[in-house]
Short mmCIF file of C-alpha atoms and ligand atoms in Angstrom, two decimals:
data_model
loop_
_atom_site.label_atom_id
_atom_site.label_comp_id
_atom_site.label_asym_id
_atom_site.label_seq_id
_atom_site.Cartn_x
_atom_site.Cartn_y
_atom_site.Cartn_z
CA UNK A 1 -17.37 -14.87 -13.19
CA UNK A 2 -15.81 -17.99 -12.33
CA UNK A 3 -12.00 -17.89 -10.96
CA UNK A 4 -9.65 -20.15 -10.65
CA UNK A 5 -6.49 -19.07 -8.65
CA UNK A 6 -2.96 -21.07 -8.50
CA UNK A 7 -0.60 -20.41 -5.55
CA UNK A 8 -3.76 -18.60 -3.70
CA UNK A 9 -1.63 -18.57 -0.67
CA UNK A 10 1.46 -17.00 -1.88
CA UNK A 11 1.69 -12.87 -2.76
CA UNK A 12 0.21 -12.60 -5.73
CA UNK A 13 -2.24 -15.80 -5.63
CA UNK A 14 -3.51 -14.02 -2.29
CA UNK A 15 -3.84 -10.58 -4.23
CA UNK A 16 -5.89 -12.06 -6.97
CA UNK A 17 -8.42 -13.74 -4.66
CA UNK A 18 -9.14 -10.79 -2.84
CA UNK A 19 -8.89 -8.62 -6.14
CA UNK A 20 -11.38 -11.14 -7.64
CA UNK A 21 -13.54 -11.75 -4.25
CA UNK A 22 -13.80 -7.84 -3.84
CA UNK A 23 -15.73 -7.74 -8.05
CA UNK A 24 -18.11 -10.02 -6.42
CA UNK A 25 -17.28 -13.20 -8.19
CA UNK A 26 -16.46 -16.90 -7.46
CA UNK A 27 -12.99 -17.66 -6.75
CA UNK A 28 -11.29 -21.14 -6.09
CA UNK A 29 -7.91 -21.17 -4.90
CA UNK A 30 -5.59 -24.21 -5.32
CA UNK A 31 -2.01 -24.04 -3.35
CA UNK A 32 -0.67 -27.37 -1.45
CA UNK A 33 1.80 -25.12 1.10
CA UNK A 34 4.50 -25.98 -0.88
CA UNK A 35 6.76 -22.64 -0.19
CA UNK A 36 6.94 -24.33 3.17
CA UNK A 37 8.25 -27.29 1.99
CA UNK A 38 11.03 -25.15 -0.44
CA UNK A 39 11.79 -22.55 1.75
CA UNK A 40 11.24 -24.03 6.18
CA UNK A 41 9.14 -22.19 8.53
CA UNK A 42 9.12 -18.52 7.36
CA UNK A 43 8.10 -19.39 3.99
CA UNK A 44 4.86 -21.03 5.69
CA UNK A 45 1.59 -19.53 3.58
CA UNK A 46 -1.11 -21.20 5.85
CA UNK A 47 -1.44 -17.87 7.89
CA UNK A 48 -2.38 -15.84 4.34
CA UNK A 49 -4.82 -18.96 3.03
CA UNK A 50 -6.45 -18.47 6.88
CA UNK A 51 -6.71 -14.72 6.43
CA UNK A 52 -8.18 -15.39 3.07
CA UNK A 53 -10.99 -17.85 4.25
CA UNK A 54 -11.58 -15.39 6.97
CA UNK A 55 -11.90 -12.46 5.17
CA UNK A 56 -13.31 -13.26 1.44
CA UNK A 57 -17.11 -14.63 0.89
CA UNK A 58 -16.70 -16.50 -2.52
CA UNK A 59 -13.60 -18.07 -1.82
CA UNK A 60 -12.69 -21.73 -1.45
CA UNK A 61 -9.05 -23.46 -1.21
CA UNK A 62 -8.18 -26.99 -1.86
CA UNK A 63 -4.54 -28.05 -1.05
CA UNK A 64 -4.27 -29.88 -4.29
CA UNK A 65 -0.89 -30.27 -6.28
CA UNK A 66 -0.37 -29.05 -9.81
CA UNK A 67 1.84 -31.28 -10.81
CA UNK A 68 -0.77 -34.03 -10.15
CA UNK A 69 -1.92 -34.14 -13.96
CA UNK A 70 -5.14 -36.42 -13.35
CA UNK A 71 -6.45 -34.51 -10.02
CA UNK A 72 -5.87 -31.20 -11.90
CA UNK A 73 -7.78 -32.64 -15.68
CA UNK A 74 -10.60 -33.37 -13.00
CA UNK A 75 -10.79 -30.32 -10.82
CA UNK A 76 -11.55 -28.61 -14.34
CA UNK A 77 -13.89 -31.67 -15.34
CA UNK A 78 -15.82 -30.32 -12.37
CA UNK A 79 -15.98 -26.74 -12.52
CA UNK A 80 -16.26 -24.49 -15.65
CA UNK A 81 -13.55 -21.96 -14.88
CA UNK A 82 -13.84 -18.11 -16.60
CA UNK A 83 -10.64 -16.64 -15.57
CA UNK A 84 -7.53 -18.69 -14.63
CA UNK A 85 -4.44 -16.59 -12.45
CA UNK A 86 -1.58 -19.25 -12.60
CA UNK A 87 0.67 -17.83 -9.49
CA UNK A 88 2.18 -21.31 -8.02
CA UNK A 89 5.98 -21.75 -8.71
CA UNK A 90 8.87 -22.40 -7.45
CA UNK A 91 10.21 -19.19 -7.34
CA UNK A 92 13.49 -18.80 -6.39
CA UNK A 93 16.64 -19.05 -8.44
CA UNK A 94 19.19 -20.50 -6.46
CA UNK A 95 16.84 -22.84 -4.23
CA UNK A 96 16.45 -24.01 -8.15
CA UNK A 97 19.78 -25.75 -8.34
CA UNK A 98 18.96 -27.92 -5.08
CA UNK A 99 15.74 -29.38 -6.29
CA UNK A 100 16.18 -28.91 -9.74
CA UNK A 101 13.53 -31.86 -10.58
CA UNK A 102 10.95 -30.34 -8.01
CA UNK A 103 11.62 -26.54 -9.71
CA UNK A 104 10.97 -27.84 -13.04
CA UNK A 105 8.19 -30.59 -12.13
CA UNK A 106 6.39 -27.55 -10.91
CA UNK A 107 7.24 -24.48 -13.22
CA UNK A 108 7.26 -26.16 -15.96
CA UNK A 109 5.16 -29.19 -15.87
CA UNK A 110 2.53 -27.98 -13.58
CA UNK A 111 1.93 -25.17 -16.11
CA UNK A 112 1.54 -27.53 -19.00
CA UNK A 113 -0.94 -29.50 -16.72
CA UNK A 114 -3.00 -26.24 -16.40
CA UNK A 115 -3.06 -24.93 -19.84
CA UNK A 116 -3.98 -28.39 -21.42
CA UNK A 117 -6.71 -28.68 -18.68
CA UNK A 118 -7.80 -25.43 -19.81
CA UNK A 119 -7.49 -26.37 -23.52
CA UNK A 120 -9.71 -29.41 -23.21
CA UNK A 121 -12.26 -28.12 -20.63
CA UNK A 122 -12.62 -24.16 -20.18
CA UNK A 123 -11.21 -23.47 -23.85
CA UNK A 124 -12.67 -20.11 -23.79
CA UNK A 125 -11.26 -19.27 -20.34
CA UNK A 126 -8.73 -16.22 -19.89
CA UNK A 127 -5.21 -17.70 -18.63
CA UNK A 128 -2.76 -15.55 -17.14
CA UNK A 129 0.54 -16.85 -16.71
CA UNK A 130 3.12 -15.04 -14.04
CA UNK A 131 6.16 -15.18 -15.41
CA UNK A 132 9.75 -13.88 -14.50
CA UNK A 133 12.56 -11.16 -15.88
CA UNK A 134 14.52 -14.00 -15.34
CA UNK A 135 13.99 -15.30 -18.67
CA UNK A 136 16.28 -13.10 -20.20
CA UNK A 137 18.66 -14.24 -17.76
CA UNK A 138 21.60 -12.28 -17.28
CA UNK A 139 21.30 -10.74 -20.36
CA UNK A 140 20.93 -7.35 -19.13
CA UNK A 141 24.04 -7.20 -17.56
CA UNK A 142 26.03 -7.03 -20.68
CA UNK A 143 24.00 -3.19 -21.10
CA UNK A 144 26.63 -0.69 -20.76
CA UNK A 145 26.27 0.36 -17.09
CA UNK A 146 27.28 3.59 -15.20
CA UNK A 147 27.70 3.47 -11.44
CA UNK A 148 26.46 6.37 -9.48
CA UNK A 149 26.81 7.19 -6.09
CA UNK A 150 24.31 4.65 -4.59
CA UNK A 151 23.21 2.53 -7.55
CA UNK A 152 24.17 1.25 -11.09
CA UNK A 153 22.00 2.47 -14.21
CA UNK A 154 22.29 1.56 -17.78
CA UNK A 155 24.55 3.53 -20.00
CA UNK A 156 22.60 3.02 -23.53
CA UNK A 157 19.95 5.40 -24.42
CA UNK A 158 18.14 2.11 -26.23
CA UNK A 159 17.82 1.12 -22.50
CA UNK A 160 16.69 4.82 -20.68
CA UNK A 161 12.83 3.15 -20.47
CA UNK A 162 13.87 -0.27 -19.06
CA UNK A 163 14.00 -3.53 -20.51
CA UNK A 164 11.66 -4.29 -23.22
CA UNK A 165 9.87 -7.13 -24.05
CA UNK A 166 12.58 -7.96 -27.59
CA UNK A 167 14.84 -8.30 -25.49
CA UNK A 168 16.58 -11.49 -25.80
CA UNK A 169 16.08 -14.79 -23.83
CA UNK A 170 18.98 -17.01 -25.20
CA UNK A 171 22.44 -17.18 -25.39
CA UNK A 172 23.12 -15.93 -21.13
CA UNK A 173 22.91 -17.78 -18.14
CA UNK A 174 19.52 -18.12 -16.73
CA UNK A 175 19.51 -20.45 -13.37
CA UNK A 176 17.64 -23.70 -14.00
CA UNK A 177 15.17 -21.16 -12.01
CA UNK A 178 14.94 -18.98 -15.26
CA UNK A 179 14.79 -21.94 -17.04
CA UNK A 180 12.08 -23.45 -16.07
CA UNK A 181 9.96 -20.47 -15.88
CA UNK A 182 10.91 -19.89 -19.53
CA UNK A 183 9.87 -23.41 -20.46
CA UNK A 184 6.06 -22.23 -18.65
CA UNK A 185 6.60 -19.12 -20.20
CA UNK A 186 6.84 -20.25 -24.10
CA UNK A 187 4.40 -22.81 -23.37
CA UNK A 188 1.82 -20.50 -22.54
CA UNK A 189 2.75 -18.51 -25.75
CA UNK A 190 2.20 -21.55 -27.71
CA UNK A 191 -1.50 -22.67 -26.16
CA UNK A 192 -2.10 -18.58 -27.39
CA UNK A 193 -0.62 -18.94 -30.81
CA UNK A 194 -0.94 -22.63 -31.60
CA UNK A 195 -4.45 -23.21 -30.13
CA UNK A 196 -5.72 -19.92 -30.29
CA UNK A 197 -6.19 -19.92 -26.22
CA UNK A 198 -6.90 -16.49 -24.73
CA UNK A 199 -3.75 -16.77 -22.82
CA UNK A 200 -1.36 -13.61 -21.57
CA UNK A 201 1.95 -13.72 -19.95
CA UNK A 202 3.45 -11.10 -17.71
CA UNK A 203 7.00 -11.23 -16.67
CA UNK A 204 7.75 -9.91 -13.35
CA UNK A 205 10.22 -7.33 -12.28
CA UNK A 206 10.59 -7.39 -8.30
CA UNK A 207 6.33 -8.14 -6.99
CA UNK A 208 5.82 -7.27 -3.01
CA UNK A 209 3.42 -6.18 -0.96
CA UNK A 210 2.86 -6.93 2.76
CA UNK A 211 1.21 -10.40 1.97
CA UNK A 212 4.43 -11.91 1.13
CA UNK A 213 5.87 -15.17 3.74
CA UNK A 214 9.70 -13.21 2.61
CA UNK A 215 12.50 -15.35 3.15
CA UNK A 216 16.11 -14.65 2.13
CA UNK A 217 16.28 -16.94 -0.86
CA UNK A 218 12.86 -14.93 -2.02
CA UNK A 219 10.60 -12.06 -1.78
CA UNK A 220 13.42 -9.35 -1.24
CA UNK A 221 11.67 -6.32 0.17
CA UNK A 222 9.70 -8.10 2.60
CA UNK A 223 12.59 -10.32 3.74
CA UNK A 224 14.39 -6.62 3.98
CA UNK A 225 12.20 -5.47 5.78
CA UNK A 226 11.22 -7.67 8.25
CA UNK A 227 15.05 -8.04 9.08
CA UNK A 228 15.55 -4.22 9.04
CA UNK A 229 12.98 -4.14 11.86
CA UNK A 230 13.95 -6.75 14.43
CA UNK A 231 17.61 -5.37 13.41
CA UNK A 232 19.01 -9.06 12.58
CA UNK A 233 22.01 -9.98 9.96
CA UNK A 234 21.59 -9.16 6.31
CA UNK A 235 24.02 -9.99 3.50
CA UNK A 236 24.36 -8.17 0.57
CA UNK A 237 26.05 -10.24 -2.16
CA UNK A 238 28.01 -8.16 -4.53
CA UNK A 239 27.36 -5.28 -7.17
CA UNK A 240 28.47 -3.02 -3.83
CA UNK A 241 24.97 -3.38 -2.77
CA UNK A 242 24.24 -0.58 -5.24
CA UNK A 243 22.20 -3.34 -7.51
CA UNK A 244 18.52 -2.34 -9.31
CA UNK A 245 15.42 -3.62 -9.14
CA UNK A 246 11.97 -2.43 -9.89
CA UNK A 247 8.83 -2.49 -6.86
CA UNK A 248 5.55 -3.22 -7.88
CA UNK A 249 2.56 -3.93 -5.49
CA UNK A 250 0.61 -6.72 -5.99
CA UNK A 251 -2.34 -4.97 -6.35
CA UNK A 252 -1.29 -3.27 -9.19
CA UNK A 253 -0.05 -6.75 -10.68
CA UNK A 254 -3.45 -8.13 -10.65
CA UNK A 255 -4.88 -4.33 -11.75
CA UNK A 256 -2.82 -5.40 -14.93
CA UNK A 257 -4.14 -8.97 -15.09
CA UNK A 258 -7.90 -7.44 -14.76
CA UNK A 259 -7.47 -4.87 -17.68
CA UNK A 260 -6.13 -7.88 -19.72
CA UNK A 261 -8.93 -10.28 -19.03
CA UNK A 262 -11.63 -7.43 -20.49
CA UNK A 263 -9.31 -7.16 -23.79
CA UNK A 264 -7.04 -10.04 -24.27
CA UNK A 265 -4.79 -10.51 -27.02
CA UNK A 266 -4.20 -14.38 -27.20
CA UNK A 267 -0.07 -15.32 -26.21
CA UNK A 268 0.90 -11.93 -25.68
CA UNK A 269 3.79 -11.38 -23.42
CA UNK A 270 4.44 -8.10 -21.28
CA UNK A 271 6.73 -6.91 -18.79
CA UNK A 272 5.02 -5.55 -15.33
CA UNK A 273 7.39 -4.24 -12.68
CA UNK A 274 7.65 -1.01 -10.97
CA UNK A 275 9.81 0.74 -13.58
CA UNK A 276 11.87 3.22 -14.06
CA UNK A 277 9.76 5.45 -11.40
CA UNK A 278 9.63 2.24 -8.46
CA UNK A 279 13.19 1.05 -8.86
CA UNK A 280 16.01 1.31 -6.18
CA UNK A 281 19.57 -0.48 -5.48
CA UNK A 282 19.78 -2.02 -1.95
CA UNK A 283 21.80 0.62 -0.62
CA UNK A 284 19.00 2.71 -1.39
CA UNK A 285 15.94 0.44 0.29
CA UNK A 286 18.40 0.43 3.78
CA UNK A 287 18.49 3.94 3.60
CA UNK A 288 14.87 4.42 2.79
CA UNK A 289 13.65 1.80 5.55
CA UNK A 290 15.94 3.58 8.16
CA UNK A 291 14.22 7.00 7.43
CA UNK A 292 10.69 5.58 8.13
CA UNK A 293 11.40 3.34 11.01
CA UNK A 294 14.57 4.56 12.41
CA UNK A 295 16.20 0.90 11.95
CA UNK A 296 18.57 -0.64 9.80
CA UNK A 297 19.73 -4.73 9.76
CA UNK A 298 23.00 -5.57 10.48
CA UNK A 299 24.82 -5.57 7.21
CA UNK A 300 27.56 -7.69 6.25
CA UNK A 301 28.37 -7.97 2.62
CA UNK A 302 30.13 -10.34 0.50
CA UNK A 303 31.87 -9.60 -3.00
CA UNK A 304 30.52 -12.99 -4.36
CA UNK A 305 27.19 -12.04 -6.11
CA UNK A 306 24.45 -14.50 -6.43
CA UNK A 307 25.17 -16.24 -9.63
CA UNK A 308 23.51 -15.02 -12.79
CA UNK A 309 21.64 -11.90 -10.88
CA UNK A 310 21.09 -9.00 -12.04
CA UNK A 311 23.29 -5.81 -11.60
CA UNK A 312 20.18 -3.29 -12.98
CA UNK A 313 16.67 -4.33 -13.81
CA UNK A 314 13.65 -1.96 -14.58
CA UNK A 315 10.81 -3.28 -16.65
CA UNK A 316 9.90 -1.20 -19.80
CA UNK A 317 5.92 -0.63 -19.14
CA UNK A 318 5.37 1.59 -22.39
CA UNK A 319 3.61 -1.59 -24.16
CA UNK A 320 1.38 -2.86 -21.28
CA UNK A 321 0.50 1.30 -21.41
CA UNK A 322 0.09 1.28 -24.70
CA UNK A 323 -2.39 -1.46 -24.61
CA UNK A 324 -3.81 -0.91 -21.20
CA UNK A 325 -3.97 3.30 -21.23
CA UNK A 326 -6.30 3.23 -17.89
CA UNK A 327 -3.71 1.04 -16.46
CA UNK A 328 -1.58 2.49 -14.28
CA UNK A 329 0.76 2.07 -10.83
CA UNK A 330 -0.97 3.07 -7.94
CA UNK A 331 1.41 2.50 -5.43
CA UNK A 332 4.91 4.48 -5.40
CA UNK A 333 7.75 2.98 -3.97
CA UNK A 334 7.22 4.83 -0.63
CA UNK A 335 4.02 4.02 -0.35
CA UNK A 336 4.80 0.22 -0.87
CA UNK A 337 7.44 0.50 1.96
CA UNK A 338 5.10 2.30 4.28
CA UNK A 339 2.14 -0.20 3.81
CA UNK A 340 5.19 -2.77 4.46
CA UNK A 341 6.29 -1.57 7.61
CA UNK A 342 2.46 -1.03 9.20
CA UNK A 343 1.14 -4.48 8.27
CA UNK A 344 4.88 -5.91 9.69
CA UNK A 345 4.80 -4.11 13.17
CA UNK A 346 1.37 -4.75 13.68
CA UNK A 347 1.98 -8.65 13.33
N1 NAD B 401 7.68 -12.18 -5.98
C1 NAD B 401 8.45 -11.76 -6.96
O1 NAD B 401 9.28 -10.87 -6.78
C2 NAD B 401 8.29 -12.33 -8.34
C3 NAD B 401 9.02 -11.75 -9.38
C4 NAD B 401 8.85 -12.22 -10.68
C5 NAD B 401 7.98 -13.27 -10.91
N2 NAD B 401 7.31 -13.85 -9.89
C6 NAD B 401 6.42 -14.98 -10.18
O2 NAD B 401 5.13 -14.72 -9.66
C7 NAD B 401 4.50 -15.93 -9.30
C8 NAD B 401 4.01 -15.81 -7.89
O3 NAD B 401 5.09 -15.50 -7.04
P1 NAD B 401 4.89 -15.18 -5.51
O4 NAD B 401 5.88 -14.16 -5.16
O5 NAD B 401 3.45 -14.96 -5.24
O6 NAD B 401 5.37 -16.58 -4.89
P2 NAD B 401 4.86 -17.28 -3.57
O7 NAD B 401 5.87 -18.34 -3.25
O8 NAD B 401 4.51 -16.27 -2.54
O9 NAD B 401 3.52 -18.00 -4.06
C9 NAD B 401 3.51 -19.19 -4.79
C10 NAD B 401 2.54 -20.14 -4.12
O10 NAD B 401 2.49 -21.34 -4.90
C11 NAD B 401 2.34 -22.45 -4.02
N3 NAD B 401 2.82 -23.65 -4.69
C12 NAD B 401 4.10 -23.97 -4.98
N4 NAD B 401 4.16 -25.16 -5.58
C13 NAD B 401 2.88 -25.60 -5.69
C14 NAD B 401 2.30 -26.79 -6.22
N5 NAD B 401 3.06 -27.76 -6.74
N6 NAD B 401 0.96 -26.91 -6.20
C15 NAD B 401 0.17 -25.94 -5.64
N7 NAD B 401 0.68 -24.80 -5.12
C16 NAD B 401 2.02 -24.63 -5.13
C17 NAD B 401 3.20 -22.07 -2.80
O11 NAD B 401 2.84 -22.77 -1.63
C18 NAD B 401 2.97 -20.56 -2.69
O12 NAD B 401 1.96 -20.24 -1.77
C19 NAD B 401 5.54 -17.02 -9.54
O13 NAD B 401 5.31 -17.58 -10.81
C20 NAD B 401 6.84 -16.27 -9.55
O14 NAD B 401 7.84 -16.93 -10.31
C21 NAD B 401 7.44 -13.41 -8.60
#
């Protein structure tokens, strides 16, 4: 098979290649460094495309842009692409309202570049689109909540599986992040329903794994982590620290993708985090990471949240099960933190 992988230096591009390479098949990557340019040093992916070009036979990376329309209509002119794992973004919510052109030039736009590429050259292609749980924006905060001792946790027994994939994407505040990912996200619903493309779109809870360049404004656990182990500042921002989010590894993320490709169903849209079963506050991950390693950043916190961010999030999985019944997480949250801390000390 033929692959074509977007943001092949980032988490979950990297993930896919080596996913893909591993099957035996042909794998192109396309990723122009830009998380360098967004996020400074730290959020420098050259290090994972070297590791990749080291490490995986039937790879090849070009540094080409997505939003460049013409070079991306010819990159497809020139190779007949089977599978298509759209992973580049801009990914971060509040870096969003800096560069708001540059978020949605490449969210948005450089998604509709792909899938109309696709559509005129590789229309029988598989397209998977990452998308984002922040396309419901901050709807999930108006759930009735309880707080517990070191976390929040919805109140509503509508609610006791996670967030399903109804749920509503209007109406709330999103970030121009959320925005923008919901503009790629409905688009790639469309080339499904309109055009009949094979295309599926997952939307992310929290996606790690020890690939990940983690910086503060994104990539949460890793940035966590890292800081947890050279001991260095950390802020939390609001909710008490006791906020919710879901872990998934990104080799179960592209696990998902894979049992798609074999059976797609053309525009569907699922949810893929860790769920109920991966999901802890911050409190919880400090607490967690000082158990393994013994260390713990130096926390200051701040009652100001991030604006629009969620105070619990766990992804409802029961229809990517239902679907997908041999599909299933194979990393538990411990085991994601202890893979984490390994690859991290070793660097
Ligand atoms: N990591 C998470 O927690 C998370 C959660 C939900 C959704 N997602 C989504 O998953 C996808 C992948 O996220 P990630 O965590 O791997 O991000 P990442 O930043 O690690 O990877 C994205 C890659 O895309 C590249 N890129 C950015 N702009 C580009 C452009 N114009 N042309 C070519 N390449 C470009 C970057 O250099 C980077 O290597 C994104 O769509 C993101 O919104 C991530």
């Amino acid at each position: 098979m033929n692959v074509l992988v977007t943001g092949s230096s980032g988490l979950i591009g990297s993930e896919a290649v080596v996913y893909f390479d591993r099957l035996g098949f042909k794998v192109s990557g396309i990723d122009n460094n830009m998380r360098a340019d967004f996020f400074g040093p730290r959020g420098d992916t050259t290090w994972n495309r070297d590791r990749l070009l080291a490490t995986c036979r039937g790879f090849s990376h070009t540094g080409l842009d997505i939003r460049d329309r013409e070079a991306i209509d010819r990159f497809f002119v020139q190779n007949q692409f089977e599978l298509i794992i759209h992973a580049a973004a801009q990914p971060s919510h509040d870096l969003a309202a800096r560069r708001p052109f540059d978020d949605f030039d490449v969210n948005a736009t450089g998604t509709l570049n792909l899938l109309e590429a696709t559509r005129r050259h590789a229309p029988n292609a598989i397209f998977i689109h990452m998308s984002t749980n922040k396309v419901y924006g901050d709807g999930p905060n108006r759930i009735a909540l309880k707080e517990l001792d070191t976390r929040w946790d919805y109140d509503d027994p509508e609610y006791v599986n996670g967030i399903p994939e109804e749920f509503p994407v209007d109406q709330c505040l999103h970030s121009l992040f959320g925005a923008s990912k919901l503009a790629g996200d409905i688009l790639a619903q469309e080339y499904g329903r309109y055009f009949g493309l094979r295309t599926g779109i997952f939307r992310g809870g929290c996606l790690t794994g020890p690939y990940h360049s983690g910086v503060e404004l994104h990539g949460f656990l890793s940035y966590l982590v890292g800081v947890a182990l050279q001991e260095s500042p950390y802020t939390i921002y609001g909710y008490k620290g006791k906020q919710v989010r879901d872990q998934i590894h990104s080799h179960d993320v592209i696990s998902a993708f894979w049992h798609f490709a074999q059976d797609p169903r053309p525009g569907e849209v699922y949810n893929l985090g860790g769920g109920k079963e991966n999901s802890a506050s911050l409190l919880e991950s400090v607490a967690r990471i000082e158990e393994l390693t013994g260390k713990r950043p130096q926390i200051t916190y701040s009652e100001q949240n991030r604006i629009g961010d969620h105070i619990c999030y766990y992804s409802d999985l029961q229809k990517l099960r239902s679907h997908f019944p041999d599909w299933n997480l194979s990393y538990s949250l411990d085991e994601i933190l202890e893979e984490m801390i390994s690859v991290m000390q070793r660097r």
